[in-house]
C-alpha cells in the first residue's frame, strides 16, 4: 500500500487507501455497484448521503448531471433530443473507466425512466444491489392512486425503476426522525446484507461475494451430461436455461438480418456471438440470470462471449472421460413412432440416433480434447471451476450448485485468483 501511495501520489490519501484495500484485500467479493431509489414521500438530502457513503465505502458517484455534461459533448448529440441509447453509451463509458470498475460506483439520480434503465441493463451496467429507501409501512393500507405523478427531467420514475431493478431490490425503511448518519448506517448494512444474504425467492442462499444474478457457462463435450445438469441447475436457481443449438435453430428461421445471413452464407464466429448476445440481453435473462451450454466451442468463441455487455460470472468445466461420453451418447436412441428419445434396446421401435453416430462422436471428441479444451481453459483460466462429470447425476449436480453459489476462489496470501480450481477441493 505504501509503495502504491508513493507511486500514485493521490490528492485524497484516505480515499485512495480505501480503493486499494477494496481492490486487493476483498478480491473474492463482487465490487459493489449501487443504485439508490428514494420514495417521493421521503425528504432526504441525497447529495449529503452520497458524500457520506463515499467516505465509508470509497465509491465513485455517477450523477445525472455528470452524464448530461458528457452527453452534450458527444458527437451524436442532437440539441433538444434525449436518446436513452446514447445516455446508456455515455454512462457505460464512465463506469468502465479506471479506477471505477475496481472501486465500485453509486448512482442516486440516474437513470430516471424505465426505458433508460432497460438500455443500461442491455449495455451491461448492472447494479449488485438496488436500495429502495421508503418510509415504514403504515398500520392501515393506503388508497392506491393509479395516476402517474408529474415529474421533471431530473426526477426519477420511482415505481418504474423498482420494476426494472426488482432482481436486486433491497428495501430500507427510513423513519422521519432518522439522522443523516443513521440513514448512511442503514444503507451500508443493507449493502452488506445483500452481498452476504439471500439471493431471492426460490434461489436459495449464496455466500459472501457471490453475484446477485447468476450468469453461468457450462462447458463440456457431447455426452458429458451438460444438458441434464444445466436444466436441473436452472430449475433450482430459477434462472433461464439456454442451449446454443436451439438458439441457432430459432435464429435461422427468423426473417431478420442474422437469419438471412445464416441461410445465405452459413455460420461464422461473429454470427454465433450475435445470436447469444441478442438472447442474453433480453429481459428474462437480465432479471433472472442464465445458464448456457453448447457455446463457446473454441477460445475465439470465449473471447467473443467475454466481450459482451453481460458476460458470464461463472465458468464451469464438466470433465468427463472420452469413453464415458461416447458410451452415454451411443446408448441413446429414438422411438421412431413417437419421436422421443429412449435408451437403445428398450424396445423394438427404438433406433439409433444417426447411422454414422460413432464416427461423428469420435471426430467431435477428438477436436474437443486435442484442441478446443486447451483453448477454453486458457481463455477462462482465472475464473474456471472444474467438476468430475463421470460421477452420478445427483453427485455432479451437488457440485454444480456449490460452484454456482460460491464466491470466486482466491489465494489469500498473494491476493490472486486461483486457476482451474476443482470443485472437489473447495471448502464449501
PDB file of C-alpha atoms in Angstrom, residues 159-384:
ATOM      1  CA  UNK A 159     -42.308   2.710  -9.440  1.00  0.00           C
ATOM      2  CA  UNK A 160     -40.965   2.103 -12.946  1.00  0.00           C
ATOM      3  CA  UNK A 161     -37.367   1.779 -11.732  1.00  0.00           C
ATOM      4  CA  UNK A 162     -38.447  -0.562  -8.945  1.00  0.00           C
ATOM      5  CA  UNK A 163     -39.874  -2.806 -11.656  1.00  0.00           C
ATOM      6  CA  UNK A 164     -36.701  -2.604 -13.759  1.00  0.00           C
ATOM      7  CA  UNK A 165     -34.364  -3.473 -10.875  1.00  0.00           C
ATOM      8  CA  UNK A 166     -36.586  -5.917  -8.988  1.00  0.00           C
ATOM      9  CA  UNK A 167     -33.910  -8.635  -9.220  1.00  0.00           C
ATOM     10  CA  UNK A 168     -31.542  -6.676  -6.940  1.00  0.00           C
ATOM     11  CA  UNK A 169     -34.011  -4.732  -4.769  1.00  0.00           C
ATOM     12  CA  UNK A 170     -33.280  -4.274  -1.073  1.00  0.00           C
ATOM     13  CA  UNK A 171     -35.816  -2.226   0.893  1.00  0.00           C
ATOM     14  CA  UNK A 172     -34.529   0.148   3.584  1.00  0.00           C
ATOM     15  CA  UNK A 173     -37.073   1.688   5.947  1.00  0.00           C
ATOM     16  CA  UNK A 174     -36.304   5.305   6.794  1.00  0.00           C
ATOM     17  CA  UNK A 175     -38.111   6.983   9.713  1.00  0.00           C
ATOM     18  CA  UNK A 176     -38.919  10.670   9.554  1.00  0.00           C
ATOM     19  CA  UNK A 177     -36.686  11.389  12.565  1.00  0.00           C
ATOM     20  CA  UNK A 178     -33.654   9.409  11.331  1.00  0.00           C
ATOM     21  CA  UNK A 179     -30.439  11.428  11.291  1.00  0.00           C
ATOM     22  CA  UNK A 180     -28.224  11.502   8.171  1.00  0.00           C
ATOM     23  CA  UNK A 181     -25.663   9.336   9.990  1.00  0.00           C
ATOM     24  CA  UNK A 182     -28.311   6.729  10.801  1.00  0.00           C
ATOM     25  CA  UNK A 183     -29.523   6.669   7.193  1.00  0.00           C
ATOM     26  CA  UNK A 184     -25.963   6.027   5.998  1.00  0.00           C
ATOM     27  CA  UNK A 185     -25.613   3.212   8.540  1.00  0.00           C
ATOM     28  CA  UNK A 186     -28.869   1.619   7.372  1.00  0.00           C
ATOM     29  CA  UNK A 187     -27.773   1.821   3.731  1.00  0.00           C
ATOM     30  CA  UNK A 188     -24.346   0.325   4.496  1.00  0.00           C
ATOM     31  CA  UNK A 189     -25.918  -2.559   6.417  1.00  0.00           C
ATOM     32  CA  UNK A 190     -28.333  -3.175   3.566  1.00  0.00           C
ATOM     33  CA  UNK A 191     -25.473  -3.372   1.058  1.00  0.00           C
ATOM     34  CA  UNK A 192     -23.622  -5.874   3.271  1.00  0.00           C
ATOM     35  CA  UNK A 193     -26.796  -7.900   3.760  1.00  0.00           C
ATOM     36  CA  UNK A 194     -27.456  -8.009   0.034  1.00  0.00           C
ATOM     37  CA  UNK A 195     -23.881  -9.167  -0.591  1.00  0.00           C
ATOM     38  CA  UNK A 196     -23.949 -11.935   2.018  1.00  0.00           C
ATOM     39  CA  UNK A 197     -27.645 -12.781   2.284  1.00  0.00           C
ATOM     40  CA  UNK A 198     -30.387 -14.427   0.308  1.00  0.00           C
ATOM     41  CA  UNK A 199     -30.280 -14.418  -3.464  1.00  0.00           C
ATOM     42  CA  UNK A 200     -34.011 -14.033  -3.857  1.00  0.00           C
ATOM     43  CA  UNK A 201     -37.264 -16.005  -3.903  1.00  0.00           C
ATOM     44  CA  UNK A 202     -36.650 -19.616  -4.899  1.00  0.00           C
ATOM     45  CA  UNK A 203     -32.924 -19.180  -5.487  1.00  0.00           C
ATOM     46  CA  UNK A 204     -31.547 -20.311  -2.133  1.00  0.00           C
ATOM     47  CA  UNK A 205     -28.654 -18.747  -0.240  1.00  0.00           C
ATOM     48  CA  UNK A 206     -25.390 -17.558  -1.666  1.00  0.00           C
ATOM     49  CA  UNK A 207     -22.104 -16.898   0.095  1.00  0.00           C
ATOM     50  CA  UNK A 208     -20.179 -13.688   0.646  1.00  0.00           C
ATOM     51  CA  UNK A 209     -19.023 -12.317  -2.660  1.00  0.00           C
ATOM     52  CA  UNK A 210     -21.409 -14.265  -4.883  1.00  0.00           C
ATOM     53  CA  UNK A 211     -23.063 -12.193  -7.623  1.00  0.00           C
ATOM     54  CA  UNK A 212     -26.651 -11.037  -7.261  1.00  0.00           C
ATOM     55  CA  UNK A 213     -27.627 -12.547 -10.643  1.00  0.00           C
ATOM     56  CA  UNK A 214     -26.014 -15.766 -11.867  1.00  0.00           C
ATOM     57  CA  UNK A 215     -24.715 -15.895 -15.454  1.00  0.00           C
ATOM     58  CA  UNK A 216     -23.257 -19.378 -15.913  1.00  0.00           C
ATOM     59  CA  UNK A 217     -21.468 -21.092 -18.781  1.00  0.00           C
ATOM     60  CA  UNK A 218     -21.264 -24.887 -18.547  1.00  0.00           C
ATOM     61  CA  UNK A 219     -18.570 -26.293 -20.830  1.00  0.00           C
ATOM     62  CA  UNK A 220     -18.270 -29.958 -21.692  1.00  0.00           C
ATOM     63  CA  UNK A 221     -18.189 -32.328 -24.676  1.00  0.00           C
ATOM     64  CA  UNK A 222     -21.208 -34.058 -26.115  1.00  0.00           C
ATOM     65  CA  UNK A 223     -22.242 -36.887 -23.777  1.00  0.00           C
ATOM     66  CA  UNK A 224     -20.835 -35.196 -20.660  1.00  0.00           C
ATOM     67  CA  UNK A 225     -24.326 -34.628 -19.236  1.00  0.00           C
ATOM     68  CA  UNK A 226     -24.206 -30.859 -19.668  1.00  0.00           C
ATOM     69  CA  UNK A 227     -27.858 -30.529 -20.759  1.00  0.00           C
ATOM     70  CA  UNK A 228     -29.199 -32.555 -17.832  1.00  0.00           C
ATOM     71  CA  UNK A 229     -27.045 -30.679 -15.304  1.00  0.00           C
ATOM     72  CA  UNK A 230     -27.791 -27.243 -16.758  1.00  0.00           C
ATOM     73  CA  UNK A 231     -31.526 -27.912 -16.870  1.00  0.00           C
ATOM     74  CA  UNK A 232     -31.545 -29.073 -13.230  1.00  0.00           C
ATOM     75  CA  UNK A 233     -29.480 -26.076 -12.090  1.00  0.00           C
ATOM     76  CA  UNK A 234     -31.743 -23.667 -13.979  1.00  0.00           C
ATOM     77  CA  UNK A 235     -34.794 -25.131 -12.263  1.00  0.00           C
ATOM     78  CA  UNK A 236     -33.128 -24.978  -8.832  1.00  0.00           C
ATOM     79  CA  UNK A 237     -31.942 -21.362  -9.095  1.00  0.00           C
ATOM     80  CA  UNK A 238     -34.889 -20.096 -11.166  1.00  0.00           C
ATOM     81  CA  UNK A 239     -32.617 -18.922 -13.986  1.00  0.00           C
ATOM     82  CA  UNK A 240     -33.047 -19.227 -17.761  1.00  0.00           C
ATOM     83  CA  UNK A 241     -31.637 -22.334 -19.447  1.00  0.00           C
ATOM     84  CA  UNK A 242     -30.102 -21.659 -22.875  1.00  0.00           C
ATOM     85  CA  UNK A 243     -28.738 -24.261 -25.284  1.00  0.00           C
ATOM     86  CA  UNK A 244     -26.900 -22.917 -28.293  1.00  0.00           C
ATOM     87  CA  UNK A 245     -28.304 -25.455 -30.783  1.00  0.00           C
ATOM     88  CA  UNK A 246     -31.844 -24.305 -30.002  1.00  0.00           C
ATOM     89  CA  UNK A 247     -30.832 -20.632 -30.205  1.00  0.00           C
ATOM     90  CA  UNK A 248     -29.185 -21.292 -33.576  1.00  0.00           C
ATOM     91  CA  UNK A 249     -32.280 -23.038 -34.996  1.00  0.00           C
ATOM     92  CA  UNK A 250     -34.520 -20.183 -33.849  1.00  0.00           C
ATOM     93  CA  UNK A 251     -32.174 -17.568 -35.334  1.00  0.00           C
ATOM     94  CA  UNK A 252     -32.017 -19.431 -38.656  1.00  0.00           C
ATOM     95  CA  UNK A 253     -35.822 -19.330 -39.020  1.00  0.00           C
ATOM     96  CA  UNK A 254     -36.215 -15.614 -38.271  1.00  0.00           C
ATOM     97  CA  UNK A 255     -36.785 -13.068 -41.022  1.00  0.00           C
ATOM     98  CA  UNK A 256     -34.133 -10.617 -39.857  1.00  0.00           C
ATOM     99  CA  UNK A 257     -30.574  -9.748 -40.841  1.00  0.00           C
ATOM    100  CA  UNK A 258     -28.984 -12.589 -38.844  1.00  0.00           C
ATOM    101  CA  UNK A 259     -31.455 -15.166 -40.153  1.00  0.00           C
ATOM    102  CA  UNK A 260     -30.956 -14.135 -43.779  1.00  0.00           C
ATOM    103  CA  UNK A 261     -27.165 -14.169 -43.409  1.00  0.00           C
ATOM    104  CA  UNK A 262     -27.247 -17.657 -41.863  1.00  0.00           C
ATOM    105  CA  UNK A 263     -29.410 -19.007 -44.681  1.00  0.00           C
ATOM    106  CA  UNK A 264     -27.270 -17.433 -47.426  1.00  0.00           C
ATOM    107  CA  UNK A 265     -23.700 -17.735 -46.128  1.00  0.00           C
ATOM    108  CA  UNK A 266     -23.789 -20.134 -43.165  1.00  0.00           C
ATOM    109  CA  UNK A 267     -22.459 -19.688 -39.662  1.00  0.00           C
ATOM    110  CA  UNK A 268     -19.396 -17.706 -38.534  1.00  0.00           C
ATOM    111  CA  UNK A 269     -17.748 -16.815 -35.228  1.00  0.00           C
ATOM    112  CA  UNK A 270     -19.295 -13.336 -35.278  1.00  0.00           C
ATOM    113  CA  UNK A 271     -22.783 -14.611 -36.083  1.00  0.00           C
ATOM    114  CA  UNK A 272     -22.678 -17.183 -33.277  1.00  0.00           C
ATOM    115  CA  UNK A 273     -21.703 -14.434 -30.859  1.00  0.00           C
ATOM    116  CA  UNK A 274     -24.512 -12.177 -32.131  1.00  0.00           C
ATOM    117  CA  UNK A 275     -27.068 -14.951 -31.601  1.00  0.00           C
ATOM    118  CA  UNK A 276     -26.002 -15.407 -27.977  1.00  0.00           C
ATOM    119  CA  UNK A 277     -25.625 -11.664 -27.356  1.00  0.00           C
ATOM    120  CA  UNK A 278     -29.151 -10.958 -28.571  1.00  0.00           C
ATOM    121  CA  UNK A 279     -30.643 -13.665 -26.342  1.00  0.00           C
ATOM    122  CA  UNK A 280     -28.816 -12.860 -23.081  1.00  0.00           C
ATOM    123  CA  UNK A 281     -29.748  -9.166 -23.484  1.00  0.00           C
ATOM    124  CA  UNK A 282     -33.444  -9.975 -23.219  1.00  0.00           C
ATOM    125  CA  UNK A 283     -35.477  -9.062 -20.138  1.00  0.00           C
ATOM    126  CA  UNK A 284     -35.783 -12.544 -18.595  1.00  0.00           C
ATOM    127  CA  UNK A 285     -32.026 -13.204 -18.763  1.00  0.00           C
ATOM    128  CA  UNK A 286     -31.153  -9.801 -17.310  1.00  0.00           C
ATOM    129  CA  UNK A 287     -33.570 -10.119 -14.392  1.00  0.00           C
ATOM    130  CA  UNK A 288     -33.229 -13.825 -13.537  1.00  0.00           C
ATOM    131  CA  UNK A 289     -29.800 -14.791 -14.876  1.00  0.00           C
ATOM    132  CA  UNK A 290     -28.983 -17.664 -17.224  1.00  0.00           C
ATOM    133  CA  UNK A 291     -27.028 -20.860 -17.736  1.00  0.00           C
ATOM    134  CA  UNK A 292     -25.647 -21.578 -21.224  1.00  0.00           C
ATOM    135  CA  UNK A 293     -24.483 -24.849 -22.814  1.00  0.00           C
ATOM    136  CA  UNK A 294     -23.128 -25.623 -26.282  1.00  0.00           C
ATOM    137  CA  UNK A 295     -21.272 -22.311 -26.511  1.00  0.00           C
ATOM    138  CA  UNK A 296     -18.422 -21.345 -26.546  1.00  0.00           C
ATOM    139  CA  UNK A 297     -16.795 -24.129 -28.528  1.00  0.00           C
ATOM    140  CA  UNK A 298     -13.357 -22.552 -29.069  1.00  0.00           C
ATOM    141  CA  UNK A 299     -11.110 -19.984 -27.460  1.00  0.00           C
ATOM    142  CA  UNK A 300     -12.175 -17.425 -30.063  1.00  0.00           C
ATOM    143  CA  UNK A 301     -15.823 -18.031 -29.161  1.00  0.00           C
ATOM    144  CA  UNK A 302     -14.990 -17.473 -25.494  1.00  0.00           C
ATOM    145  CA  UNK A 303     -13.314 -14.146 -26.239  1.00  0.00           C
ATOM    146  CA  UNK A 304     -16.456 -13.025 -28.087  1.00  0.00           C
ATOM    147  CA  UNK A 305     -18.607 -14.081 -25.117  1.00  0.00           C
ATOM    148  CA  UNK A 306     -16.374 -12.331 -22.621  1.00  0.00           C
ATOM    149  CA  UNK A 307     -16.659  -9.040 -24.537  1.00  0.00           C
ATOM    150  CA  UNK A 308     -20.456  -8.992 -24.382  1.00  0.00           C
ATOM    151  CA  UNK A 309     -22.207  -6.356 -22.227  1.00  0.00           C
ATOM    152  CA  UNK A 310     -23.398  -9.068 -19.809  1.00  0.00           C
ATOM    153  CA  UNK A 311     -20.564 -11.640 -19.747  1.00  0.00           C
ATOM    154  CA  UNK A 312     -20.728 -14.819 -17.640  1.00  0.00           C
ATOM    155  CA  UNK A 313     -19.691 -14.611 -13.979  1.00  0.00           C
ATOM    156  CA  UNK A 314     -19.464 -18.380 -13.524  1.00  0.00           C
ATOM    157  CA  UNK A 315     -17.399 -20.700 -15.779  1.00  0.00           C
ATOM    158  CA  UNK A 316     -17.740 -24.429 -15.063  1.00  0.00           C
ATOM    159  CA  UNK A 317     -15.959 -27.256 -16.897  1.00  0.00           C
ATOM    160  CA  UNK A 318     -17.602 -30.669 -16.816  1.00  0.00           C
ATOM    161  CA  UNK A 319     -14.660 -33.077 -17.082  1.00  0.00           C
ATOM    162  CA  UNK A 320     -15.920 -36.388 -18.472  1.00  0.00           C
ATOM    163  CA  UNK A 321     -13.767 -39.157 -19.951  1.00  0.00           C
ATOM    164  CA  UNK A 322     -13.807 -39.862 -23.686  1.00  0.00           C
ATOM    165  CA  UNK A 323     -15.157 -43.417 -23.238  1.00  0.00           C
ATOM    166  CA  UNK A 324     -17.901 -42.264 -20.865  1.00  0.00           C
ATOM    167  CA  UNK A 325     -19.089 -39.538 -23.266  1.00  0.00           C
ATOM    168  CA  UNK A 326     -19.090 -41.969 -26.163  1.00  0.00           C
ATOM    169  CA  UNK A 327     -20.926 -44.764 -24.327  1.00  0.00           C
ATOM    170  CA  UNK A 328     -23.571 -42.355 -22.985  1.00  0.00           C
ATOM    171  CA  UNK A 329     -24.277 -40.953 -26.447  1.00  0.00           C
ATOM    172  CA  UNK A 330     -24.313 -44.316 -28.242  1.00  0.00           C
ATOM    173  CA  UNK A 331     -26.670 -45.761 -25.616  1.00  0.00           C
ATOM    174  CA  UNK A 332     -29.334 -43.245 -26.623  1.00  0.00           C
ATOM    175  CA  UNK A 333     -31.902 -43.944 -29.283  1.00  0.00           C
ATOM    176  CA  UNK A 334     -35.130 -42.543 -30.651  1.00  0.00           C
ATOM    177  CA  UNK A 335     -38.586 -44.085 -30.794  1.00  0.00           C
ATOM    178  CA  UNK A 336     -39.481 -43.881 -34.488  1.00  0.00           C
ATOM    179  CA  UNK A 337     -43.200 -43.846 -33.624  1.00  0.00           C
ATOM    180  CA  UNK A 338     -43.296 -41.049 -31.013  1.00  0.00           C
ATOM    181  CA  UNK A 339     -40.061 -39.260 -31.956  1.00  0.00           C
ATOM    182  CA  UNK A 340     -38.956 -39.211 -28.311  1.00  0.00           C
ATOM    183  CA  UNK A 341     -35.514 -40.149 -27.057  1.00  0.00           C
ATOM    184  CA  UNK A 342     -35.262 -43.596 -25.439  1.00  0.00           C
ATOM    185  CA  UNK A 343     -32.456 -45.975 -24.325  1.00  0.00           C
ATOM    186  CA  UNK A 344     -31.123 -48.280 -27.031  1.00  0.00           C
ATOM    187  CA  UNK A 345     -32.511 -51.802 -26.694  1.00  0.00           C
ATOM    188  CA  UNK A 346     -35.512 -50.713 -24.618  1.00  0.00           C
ATOM    189  CA  UNK A 347     -37.980 -51.762 -27.348  1.00  0.00           C
ATOM    190  CA  UNK A 348     -38.337 -52.829 -30.973  1.00  0.00           C
ATOM    191  CA  UNK A 349     -39.258 -49.310 -32.108  1.00  0.00           C
ATOM    192  CA  UNK A 350     -36.068 -47.693 -30.706  1.00  0.00           C
ATOM    193  CA  UNK A 351     -33.474 -46.916 -33.373  1.00  0.00           C
ATOM    194  CA  UNK A 352     -30.032 -45.317 -33.319  1.00  0.00           C
ATOM    195  CA  UNK A 353     -29.976 -41.525 -33.376  1.00  0.00           C
ATOM    196  CA  UNK A 354     -27.824 -41.455 -36.525  1.00  0.00           C
ATOM    197  CA  UNK A 355     -26.385 -44.194 -38.755  1.00  0.00           C
ATOM    198  CA  UNK A 356     -22.803 -42.895 -38.559  1.00  0.00           C
ATOM    199  CA  UNK A 357     -23.049 -41.558 -34.977  1.00  0.00           C
ATOM    200  CA  UNK A 358     -19.943 -43.399 -33.721  1.00  0.00           C
ATOM    201  CA  UNK A 359     -17.660 -41.856 -36.347  1.00  0.00           C
ATOM    202  CA  UNK A 360     -19.166 -38.435 -35.753  1.00  0.00           C
ATOM    203  CA  UNK A 361     -18.654 -38.783 -31.982  1.00  0.00           C
ATOM    204  CA  UNK A 362     -15.000 -39.767 -32.462  1.00  0.00           C
ATOM    205  CA  UNK A 363     -14.407 -36.680 -34.617  1.00  0.00           C
ATOM    206  CA  UNK A 364     -16.179 -34.326 -32.160  1.00  0.00           C
ATOM    207  CA  UNK A 365     -14.424 -35.737 -29.085  1.00  0.00           C
ATOM    208  CA  UNK A 366     -11.034 -35.683 -30.840  1.00  0.00           C
ATOM    209  CA  UNK A 367     -11.459 -31.980 -31.709  1.00  0.00           C
ATOM    210  CA  UNK A 368     -12.641 -31.151 -28.177  1.00  0.00           C
ATOM    211  CA  UNK A 369      -9.920 -32.989 -26.221  1.00  0.00           C
ATOM    212  CA  UNK A 370      -6.976 -32.231 -28.523  1.00  0.00           C
ATOM    213  CA  UNK A 371      -7.677 -28.588 -29.457  1.00  0.00           C
ATOM    214  CA  UNK A 372     -10.719 -26.840 -28.031  1.00  0.00           C
ATOM    215  CA  UNK A 373     -10.371 -27.820 -24.364  1.00  0.00           C
ATOM    216  CA  UNK A 374      -6.885 -26.325 -24.047  1.00  0.00           C
ATOM    217  CA  UNK A 375      -8.008 -23.080 -25.721  1.00  0.00           C
ATOM    218  CA  UNK A 376     -11.077 -22.778 -23.485  1.00  0.00           C
ATOM    219  CA  UNK A 377      -9.065 -23.440 -20.315  1.00  0.00           C
ATOM    220  CA  UNK A 378      -6.544 -20.822 -21.294  1.00  0.00           C
ATOM    221  CA  UNK A 379      -9.283 -18.262 -22.005  1.00  0.00           C
ATOM    222  CA  UNK A 380     -11.285 -18.963 -18.824  1.00  0.00           C
ATOM    223  CA  UNK A 381      -8.449 -19.950 -16.508  1.00  0.00           C
ATOM    224  CA  UNK A 382      -8.796 -17.174 -13.932  1.00  0.00           C
ATOM    225  CA  UNK A 383     -12.423 -17.989 -13.168  1.00  0.00           C
ATOM    226  CA  UNK A 384     -12.951 -21.616 -14.145  1.00  0.00           C
TER     227      UNK A 384
END
